[in-house]
XYZ file of C-alpha atoms in Angstrom:
620
model
C 11.260 6.793 -35.428
C 10.302 3.722 -32.759
C 6.134 3.194 -33.653
C 6.933 -0.104 -34.976
C 8.292 -1.112 -31.514
C 6.342 0.496 -29.121
C 3.003 -0.301 -27.371
C -0.233 1.547 -27.100
C 0.355 4.755 -25.051
C -1.329 4.103 -21.981
C -2.703 1.591 -19.821
C -6.483 1.260 -20.885
C -7.490 -1.899 -18.828
C -8.039 -0.309 -15.321
C -8.152 -4.031 -14.247
C -4.430 -4.938 -14.731
C -3.128 -6.401 -11.696
C 0.323 -4.184 -12.045
C -0.855 -1.115 -13.742
C 2.536 0.528 -14.308
C 3.676 -2.658 -16.242
C 0.975 -3.585 -18.390
C 1.135 -5.691 -21.528
C -1.280 -5.894 -23.928
C -1.895 -9.800 -23.097
C -2.805 -11.312 -19.731
C -5.459 -13.438 -18.331
C -6.767 -13.556 -15.049
C -6.762 -16.711 -13.177
C -9.499 -15.523 -10.516
C -12.305 -17.912 -9.706
C -12.996 -21.807 -8.557
C -9.491 -23.634 -7.557
C -9.380 -26.828 -5.770
C -8.969 -26.193 -2.130
C -7.963 -28.175 1.109
C -7.294 -27.804 4.625
C -4.313 -29.539 5.883
C -4.350 -29.160 9.639
C -2.201 -31.747 10.232
C 0.575 -30.581 7.681
C 0.614 -33.993 5.879
C 0.369 -33.054 2.315
C 3.712 -32.858 1.483
C 4.281 -36.373 2.752
C 1.492 -37.740 1.291
C 2.566 -36.586 -2.136
C -0.478 -34.124 -2.562
C 1.768 -31.756 -5.217
C 1.980 -35.007 -7.649
C -1.569 -36.593 -6.740
C -3.992 -35.994 -9.637
C -7.381 -36.497 -7.334
C -9.065 -33.138 -6.652
C -9.005 -31.623 -3.361
C -12.467 -31.894 -1.085
C -13.466 -28.456 -1.548
C -13.298 -25.280 -3.925
C -12.618 -21.747 -3.171
C -12.964 -18.613 -5.374
C -9.597 -16.851 -5.642
C -8.100 -14.541 -4.837
C -10.570 -14.073 -1.475
C -9.132 -15.775 1.566
C -10.718 -18.698 3.204
C -11.753 -16.727 6.311
C -13.944 -14.634 4.343
C -17.607 -15.225 3.023
C -16.696 -14.497 -0.597
C -14.396 -17.094 -0.882
C -17.079 -19.803 -0.283
C -15.564 -21.297 2.659
C -15.814 -18.682 5.338
C -13.884 -20.455 7.735
C -12.535 -18.137 10.509
C -10.992 -20.685 12.712
C -7.250 -21.916 13.087
C -5.838 -23.317 9.987
C -2.160 -23.180 9.710
C -1.613 -25.074 6.028
C -3.703 -24.684 2.838
C -3.593 -26.217 -0.212
C -4.863 -24.609 -3.759
C -4.759 -26.717 -7.359
C -5.526 -25.395 -10.677
C -5.201 -26.387 -14.341
C -3.736 -24.527 -16.778
C -5.166 -25.346 -20.313
C -4.943 -24.034 -23.854
C -8.044 -21.523 -23.564
C -5.697 -19.966 -20.570
C -2.718 -19.959 -22.936
C -4.849 -18.484 -25.679
C -6.038 -15.552 -23.559
C -2.532 -14.908 -22.392
C -1.277 -14.448 -26.137
C 0.977 -17.396 -25.822
C 3.197 -18.472 -28.586
C 5.751 -21.151 -29.102
C 9.056 -20.448 -27.611
C 7.456 -17.614 -25.299
C 7.789 -18.101 -21.557
C 4.804 -18.385 -19.454
C 4.835 -16.345 -16.410
C 2.608 -16.969 -13.120
C 2.046 -13.861 -10.954
C 0.782 -14.047 -7.511
C -0.326 -10.333 -6.135
C -0.134 -11.691 -2.846
C -0.364 -14.897 -0.812
C -0.474 -14.998 3.204
C 2.418 -16.250 4.165
C 4.913 -18.839 2.976
C 3.980 -20.345 -0.536
C 5.224 -23.130 -2.548
C 4.480 -23.868 -6.139
C 4.517 -27.122 -8.221
C 3.493 -27.410 -11.644
C 2.843 -31.084 -12.573
C 4.647 -32.168 -9.445
C 8.017 -30.237 -10.275
C 8.841 -27.603 -7.417
C 9.221 -24.374 -8.554
C 9.295 -21.532 -6.276
C 9.395 -20.679 -2.464
C 8.249 -16.848 -1.356
C 7.745 -15.673 2.054
C 5.983 -12.490 2.868
C 1.958 -12.093 2.960
C 1.899 -8.695 0.950
C 4.330 -8.699 -1.620
C 4.214 -10.373 -5.300
C 6.231 -13.020 -6.615
C 6.238 -14.488 -10.017
C 7.075 -18.102 -11.130
C 7.948 -19.401 -14.875
C 6.385 -22.461 -15.765
C 7.473 -25.088 -17.499
C 6.666 -25.607 -21.289
C 3.004 -26.667 -22.263
C 2.676 -28.718 -25.374
C -0.011 -28.310 -28.061
C -3.308 -29.353 -26.561
C -1.978 -29.816 -23.037
C -2.400 -28.493 -19.538
C -0.463 -28.106 -16.390
C -1.742 -28.669 -12.955
C -0.325 -25.875 -10.574
C -0.507 -26.811 -6.924
C 0.150 -24.099 -4.327
C 0.790 -25.059 -0.612
C 0.317 -21.847 1.835
C 1.746 -21.983 5.559
C 0.248 -19.252 7.423
C 0.651 -19.778 11.407
C -2.207 -17.676 13.104
C -0.155 -17.507 16.647
C 3.366 -16.762 14.717
C 3.598 -13.076 16.154
C 7.079 -13.052 14.426
C 5.204 -12.901 11.263
C 4.399 -9.665 9.766
C 0.337 -9.728 10.007
C -0.679 -6.308 10.533
C -4.511 -6.062 12.084
C -4.952 -9.761 11.555
C -5.584 -11.136 14.915
C -3.497 -14.013 16.527
C -6.594 -14.754 18.996
C -9.496 -17.156 18.114
C -11.878 -14.277 17.777
C -11.122 -10.565 16.628
C -10.321 -8.693 20.121
C -9.582 -4.822 20.689
C -8.472 -3.328 17.247
C -7.641 -6.872 15.472
C -9.597 -8.359 12.968
C -10.015 -11.757 11.573
C -7.235 -13.299 9.504
C -6.471 -13.126 5.770
C -5.056 -16.420 4.635
C -3.715 -17.582 1.390
C -4.056 -16.017 -2.185
C -5.595 -12.808 -1.250
C -4.661 -10.929 -4.567
C -5.087 -11.707 -8.363
C -3.209 -14.844 -9.947
C -2.728 -13.870 -13.575
C -0.730 -15.362 -16.457
C 1.320 -13.944 -19.047
C 3.197 -15.019 -22.037
C 6.670 -13.204 -22.838
C 9.485 -13.979 -24.742
C 12.632 -15.547 -23.013
C 14.193 -11.879 -22.504
C 11.802 -9.387 -21.141
C 11.232 -6.553 -18.344
C 10.704 -7.878 -14.608
C 10.653 -4.240 -13.361
C 10.818 -0.664 -14.184
C 11.348 2.129 -11.443
C 10.762 5.843 -12.604
C 12.556 8.677 -10.337
C 11.667 12.095 -11.919
C 13.009 15.410 -11.472
C 10.996 18.236 -11.956
C 13.404 20.943 -11.392
C 15.414 19.633 -14.286
C 12.881 18.788 -16.593
C 14.073 14.954 -16.764
C 13.324 11.282 -15.365
C 15.538 8.604 -14.722
C 14.343 5.491 -15.782
C 15.788 1.720 -14.201
C 14.541 -1.690 -16.041
C 15.451 -4.918 -14.275
C 15.885 -7.579 -17.147
C 15.036 -11.429 -17.194
C 18.461 -12.169 -18.346
C 21.608 -11.459 -20.207
C 20.862 -9.492 -23.170
C 22.493 -9.935 -26.633
C 25.297 -7.251 -27.269
C 23.428 -4.046 -28.859
C 19.999 -5.032 -27.392
C 18.588 -1.490 -26.891
C 15.791 -0.205 -24.817
C 13.660 2.281 -26.028
C 11.449 4.707 -24.457
C 8.366 7.217 -25.445
C 6.698 9.638 -23.063
C 3.555 11.744 -23.756
C 0.795 13.711 -21.865
C -2.718 13.215 -22.899
C -1.243 12.307 -26.252
C 1.351 14.817 -26.506
C 4.844 13.699 -27.175
C 7.379 14.838 -24.600
C 10.576 12.646 -24.915
C 12.333 9.680 -26.851
C 15.291 7.876 -25.870
C 17.414 4.972 -26.484
C 19.840 2.974 -23.939
C 21.844 0.110 -24.486
C 21.041 -2.589 -22.040
C 23.952 -3.990 -19.503
C 23.728 -7.239 -18.209
C 20.375 -7.736 -16.350
C 19.575 -3.666 -16.330
C 19.188 -0.830 -18.635
C 19.383 2.926 -17.739
C 18.179 5.692 -19.219
C 17.412 9.580 -18.316
C 14.935 11.523 -20.439
C 14.979 15.077 -20.872
C 11.209 16.374 -21.822
C 11.107 18.478 -24.880
C 8.393 20.985 -23.164
C 9.297 24.899 -22.816
C 6.732 24.793 -19.626
C 9.197 22.571 -17.551
C 12.555 23.862 -19.042
C 11.884 27.543 -17.996
C 9.251 26.921 -15.389
C 6.499 29.356 -16.503
C 4.091 26.973 -16.833
C 5.045 24.209 -14.840
C 2.232 23.309 -12.753
C 0.751 21.921 -15.936
C 2.614 19.254 -15.740
C 3.081 18.397 -11.748
C 0.982 16.039 -10.022
C -0.907 16.899 -7.237
C -4.003 15.923 -5.374
C -6.220 18.788 -7.584
C -4.510 18.386 -10.412
C -3.154 14.387 -10.767
C -1.186 14.788 -14.242
C -0.001 11.506 -15.381
C 3.017 11.080 -17.801
C 2.369 8.069 -19.895
C 5.700 6.095 -21.264
C 5.765 3.467 -23.827
C 8.758 1.086 -23.032
C 10.241 -1.667 -25.656
C 13.176 -4.201 -25.481
C 14.602 -4.342 -29.024
C 17.288 -6.882 -29.716
C 19.921 -6.205 -31.963
C 18.944 -5.598 -35.996
C 15.532 -6.124 -34.471
C 12.443 -5.615 -36.639
C 10.120 -6.080 -33.456
C 10.219 -5.439 -29.790
C 11.372 -8.702 -27.895
C 8.900 -7.248 -25.152
C 6.797 -4.344 -24.775
C 5.048 -2.473 -21.709
C 2.819 0.379 -20.893
C 3.499 2.149 -17.666
C 3.225 6.018 -16.306
C 4.607 8.212 -13.594
C 4.007 11.834 -12.026
C 6.176 14.815 -11.753
C 5.868 16.000 -7.949
C 8.261 16.297 -4.979
C 7.805 16.269 -1.476
C 9.907 17.619 1.565
C 9.662 19.545 4.334
C 10.387 23.352 5.537
C 9.805 25.646 8.428
C 7.166 22.995 10.288
C 5.188 22.397 7.104
C 4.683 19.272 4.827
C 5.497 20.558 1.374
C 4.261 19.234 -2.079
C 5.949 20.491 -5.239
C 8.256 22.635 -2.944
C 5.046 24.551 -1.565
C 3.225 24.165 1.837
C 0.012 21.150 1.590
C -1.547 21.260 4.726
C -2.097 17.293 5.185
C -5.870 16.301 5.539
C -5.922 12.528 5.517
C -8.217 9.727 6.974
C -6.849 6.348 8.336
C -8.067 3.272 6.146
C -7.923 -0.129 7.213
C -8.830 -1.496 3.513
C -11.080 -4.208 4.885
C -14.101 -5.285 3.758
C -17.156 -7.585 5.524
C -17.337 -10.134 2.793
C -13.987 -10.319 1.264
C -11.443 -9.167 4.378
C -8.247 -7.538 2.940
C -8.837 -8.492 -0.391
C -11.090 -5.924 -2.631
C -14.566 -7.464 -3.528
C -13.569 -6.371 -7.054
C -11.402 -3.968 -9.261
C -14.397 -1.547 -9.304
C -14.301 -1.676 -5.512
C -10.795 -0.177 -5.452
C -11.601 2.593 -7.845
C -14.797 3.305 -5.615
C -12.652 3.305 -2.065
C -10.281 6.364 -3.700
C -13.131 8.469 -5.033
C -15.180 7.896 -1.553
C -11.975 9.245 0.003
C -11.711 11.954 -2.281
C -15.142 12.811 -2.159
C -15.442 13.073 1.522
C -12.760 16.092 0.795
C -9.706 14.174 2.077
C -6.436 14.772 0.144
C -4.634 11.648 1.822
C -5.064 8.222 3.108
C -2.698 6.590 5.591
C -3.143 2.732 4.530
C -3.069 1.156 7.884
C -1.117 -2.038 8.376
C -1.304 -3.431 4.981
C 0.363 -3.117 1.493
C -2.645 -2.018 -0.656
C -3.366 -3.717 -3.861
C -1.096 -1.902 -6.782
C -4.737 -1.134 -8.352
C -5.565 0.956 -5.548
C -2.426 2.923 -6.064
C -3.415 3.298 -9.499
C -6.500 5.021 -8.876
C -4.658 7.507 -6.107
C -2.229 8.304 -9.055
C -5.078 9.112 -11.171
C -7.644 10.616 -8.876
C -5.109 12.496 -6.778
C -4.947 10.925 -3.271
C -1.508 11.025 -1.549
C -1.121 8.033 0.172
C 1.329 7.148 3.416
C 2.534 3.221 3.011
C 2.706 1.254 5.879
C 4.439 -1.997 6.832
C 2.336 -4.767 8.388
C 3.712 -5.274 12.056
C 5.208 -7.977 14.010
C 4.421 -8.236 17.562
C 7.625 -9.623 18.819
C 11.259 -8.466 18.911
C 13.824 -10.630 17.404
C 16.171 -11.731 14.826
C 13.604 -13.784 13.236
C 11.085 -11.239 13.167
C 13.661 -8.623 12.058
C 14.851 -10.590 9.191
C 11.031 -10.884 8.183
C 9.998 -7.569 8.473
C 13.006 -5.787 6.520
C 12.709 -8.513 3.810
C 9.025 -8.146 3.254
C 9.493 -4.077 3.402
C 11.871 -3.963 0.711
C 9.892 -5.978 -1.552
C 7.007 -3.507 -0.665
C 9.575 -0.606 -1.857
C 10.415 -2.338 -4.780
C 7.004 -2.942 -5.767
C 5.613 0.828 -5.347
C 8.494 3.228 -5.387
C 7.047 4.542 -8.888
C 3.967 5.653 -7.876
C 3.727 9.545 -7.346
C 0.329 9.026 -4.831
C 2.785 7.669 -2.032
C 4.376 10.390 -0.246
C 5.412 8.815 3.100
C 7.008 5.483 3.503
C 5.901 3.865 7.681
C 7.998 1.065 8.587
C 6.796 0.840 12.139
C 3.612 2.101 14.204
C 2.811 2.853 17.611
C 5.869 0.899 18.627
C 4.170 -2.718 17.318
C 7.329 -5.377 17.554
C 9.715 -2.927 19.233
C 7.512 -2.493 22.132
C 10.287 -1.514 24.635
C 11.922 0.878 22.183
C 12.634 3.692 24.678
C 14.466 1.362 26.744
C 15.672 -1.226 24.489
C 18.913 -0.383 22.657
C 18.441 -3.143 20.408
C 15.270 -2.205 19.209
C 16.023 1.222 19.052
C 18.716 0.366 16.289
C 16.090 -1.594 14.666
C 13.918 1.519 14.321
C 17.125 3.337 13.706
C 17.990 0.883 10.717
C 14.917 0.825 8.975
C 14.646 4.470 8.636
C 17.724 4.855 6.950
C 17.481 1.491 5.071
C 14.212 3.443 3.502
C 15.867 6.417 2.872
C 18.728 4.530 0.847
C 15.997 2.618 -1.233
C 14.352 5.946 -1.496
C 15.797 9.250 -0.866
C 12.930 11.143 -2.518
C 9.998 10.545 0.036
C 9.612 10.975 3.725
C 10.314 8.225 5.961
C 8.304 8.196 9.706
C 10.387 6.139 11.606
C 7.391 4.935 14.226
C 4.335 6.453 13.533
C 2.485 8.074 16.408
C 4.584 6.904 19.098
C 8.703 7.080 19.888
C 10.518 8.556 17.295
C 14.259 8.002 16.702
C 15.263 9.939 13.854
C 11.907 10.955 11.382
C 11.383 13.098 8.643
C 7.894 13.983 10.246
C 6.860 14.068 13.887
C 3.541 12.250 14.065
C 1.279 11.752 17.307
C -1.771 9.789 17.845
C -4.050 11.209 20.147
C -7.678 10.220 20.848
C -8.661 13.417 23.102
C -12.036 13.789 22.254
C -12.493 17.229 23.814
C -11.977 19.989 20.926
C -10.706 22.539 23.829
C -7.932 20.083 24.873
C -6.975 19.258 21.105
C -6.602 23.620 20.840
C -4.718 23.811 24.136
C -1.901 21.235 23.024
C -1.750 21.780 18.917
C -3.421 25.069 18.274
C 0.134 27.397 18.004
C 3.644 26.337 17.934
C 3.902 28.165 21.408
C 1.411 25.813 22.795
C 3.500 22.546 20.719
C 6.498 23.505 22.440
C 5.305 22.986 26.155
C 5.457 19.292 25.504
C 7.462 18.719 22.145
C 10.873 17.895 24.212
C 9.560 15.908 26.816
C 6.221 13.974 27.236
C 3.727 14.287 24.456
C -0.020 14.055 24.946
C -0.432 10.891 24.499
C 1.746 9.938 27.653
C 4.689 8.892 25.280
C 8.080 10.162 25.000
C 8.315 11.955 21.645
C 11.959 11.518 20.675
C 14.220 8.713 21.973
C 17.145 8.681 19.459
C 20.321 10.288 19.659
C 21.069 13.816 20.505
C 21.552 14.419 16.797
C 18.267 12.687 15.872
C 16.459 14.182 18.460
C 17.282 17.592 17.586
C 16.414 16.995 13.916
C 13.204 15.036 14.660
C 11.885 17.716 16.936
C 12.526 20.531 14.065
C 10.304 18.291 11.967
C 6.404 19.062 11.030
C 3.967 17.759 13.403
C 1.247 15.606 12.272
C -1.680 14.326 14.408
C -1.779 10.985 12.770
C -4.416 9.575 14.419
C -7.253 11.679 16.417
C -11.502 10.853 16.379
C -12.164 7.609 16.720
C -15.822 8.560 17.371
C -18.214 5.475 17.208
C -21.834 6.081 16.973
C -23.924 4.231 19.565
C -22.848 0.580 18.871
C -25.416 -1.986 17.833
C -23.697 -5.147 18.753
C -21.627 -6.773 21.848
C -17.956 -5.732 21.711
C -18.104 -2.784 19.187
C -16.492 0.357 20.372
C -14.717 3.435 19.756
C -12.308 5.712 21.277
C -15.520 8.021 22.222
C -19.079 7.064 21.825
C -22.295 9.324 20.789
C -25.792 8.355 20.748
C -27.332 9.395 17.677
C -26.590 10.677 14.148
C -27.029 14.384 15.344
C -24.775 13.768 18.331
C -22.243 12.393 15.763
C -22.602 15.288 13.620
C -22.088 17.920 16.167
C -19.054 16.121 17.654
C -17.434 15.565 14.153
C -18.160 19.276 13.518
C -16.308 20.525 16.889
C -13.585 17.993 16.438
C -12.704 19.153 12.587
C -13.234 22.625 13.689
C -10.315 22.569 16.204
C -8.087 20.596 14.267
C -8.367 23.193 11.310
C -7.742 26.093 13.518
C -4.375 23.780 15.144
C -1.629 26.303 13.509
C 0.993 24.147 15.460
C 0.535 21.132 13.275
C 1.283 20.315 9.566
C -1.808 17.952 9.337
C -3.980 15.561 11.117
C -5.088 12.107 9.962
C -8.886 11.354 11.038
C -9.385 7.333 12.487
C -11.133 6.142 10.631
C -12.863 5.836 6.806
C -15.184 2.876 7.873
C -16.383 0.821 10.422
C -14.261 -2.514 10.468
C -15.558 -5.748 12.337
C -15.696 -4.517 15.786
C -14.630 -0.993 15.372
C -17.486 0.989 15.146
C -15.692 4.395 14.576
C -16.019 5.172 10.742
C -17.083 7.930 8.845
C -19.168 5.386 6.741
C -20.538 1.639 8.097
C -18.832 -1.291 6.883
C -20.440 -1.137 3.343
C -19.130 2.375 2.737
C -22.307 4.122 3.410
C -21.780 7.484 5.073
C -23.368 7.728 8.626
C -24.147 11.446 7.603
C -25.027 12.913 4.124
C -21.781 12.750 1.931
C -22.430 16.833 1.429
C -22.459 17.480 5.104
C -19.586 15.290 6.186
C -17.395 17.053 3.564
C -18.274 20.055 4.506
C -17.095 19.376 8.058
C -13.677 17.760 6.748
C -12.713 20.557 4.791
C -13.646 23.121 7.239
C -16.195 24.741 5.271
C -18.385 24.497 8.823
C -17.765 26.996 11.481
C -15.489 26.163 14.254
C -15.971 25.818 18.229
C -18.334 29.175 18.744
C -16.655 29.219 22.118
C -13.445 28.068 21.791
C -10.394 30.433 22.863
C -9.172 32.478 19.999
C -5.370 31.132 19.667
C -4.552 33.516 16.718
């Protein structure tokens, strides 16, 4: 038995910044940090990493300085930011630190380039504004403290930098918003043995009642070191296994001791889906040769589910599952891309589910892992999308693909994620239909993503021109419901444009003949539609369609959703958008997440309980 080596069965702390790799002890370093702008970029030259004097301002981490929640609230251009915090004995005690352990300082996301010092010693450099990195701190003696300094470079006008919806102009314009610079996800401290787990990835195979696990280790283990794993579901043991650790890694495959999975007669009880989001709890421990106690132990989880396509339909667990999605910007008025707190992330997922959506297309953002945790637990499918660059070249390509690989590595075990989206609307590859090099980048990103994760769908360029793609997705803001029916109502209607120019005026497929043949056979998803704005009440507010009253909004939504529910030529759709976001007033809710129409009436419209257009032609 392995009880003495393994941690508690499930992630009990819903605020853990990395829920699929949760240790029993950690401490959140959110709160006041010293802060300074460095518009002249003189801090390194003047010795700021070593100086003991405090910076001239204080900021509330993890809120970006552009946001009001940070206590700064300055949205003007600042290219270089500095942070400072002392880590003392109270922090070490909360992290459970003991002599001989390593102190890990984790950064959830810092936009865009970060350098980290401790007591003047440079420890790390990281590039990429949406992905995590970890720094090992030097030992801190009994009664001592360590001063951590972080320099962030985030050029607001650099269009070769993955930035998503962050504006490169001084004021938000069109569909772009105020920036989110610097630290914008949790910073936390852990104390771990020198040999510890650095990453765990799960790849379930429901058909074989097996799960494959890959673990990455901090260093080469001693011969005979074992990785021990135990799986359970709602307290019922499912499997135990042991693997011998190789240099830097450990791999194992466990077959679940469950009749329902072996013979398939009651398989649905253990499959993850929005209607029944079953999760398998995992306990993982590293045990040294002859060790009586684990050198490291984490709690994790995964879900059994599969995704695919067939005959024009999206498949979940080998069955057709219509995509009923909403576009989510993940932006809050007071805190920008940073969530106001951990509870807000759960509330966001719950709101999407309460509205009747089964899927969220997270737009131009790598979402906080705790959002994905609640999507896993509450049953929300997610499309994960890489924040775009806005110019094409070798520098932007390197940055984009490096950060995209880090994002996939971070998130590839979340059952909620069913699709990867490396590009949106040809942003960063604006001439892909004509430029062979841009087409090659689109093609390379698709195949790179498939090579890293062959278990999910990959959408090569959401909404616009596609090379090879596992879904054929279109953006169409036609707000006449009869026109939507005419374009997408049947497979026959769809066939009139699918091999030429799409209703949005773009070529549908621009790849090789083989890529085009494959892509044009894939399910069609209307992955942006709607964009209806309730009569704007401030200058610059807009939507793709305007209505003047709540009653008009409700009728217009009833007509639009009634139309797409009748479009047999679609495998699904994604409505724009969940919330009002700065100047975009086309949300189903306002910026504070208050529905513009009573939630029960909105849900009835979204799920199709309302009557469709009474005078629409019958497309059969």
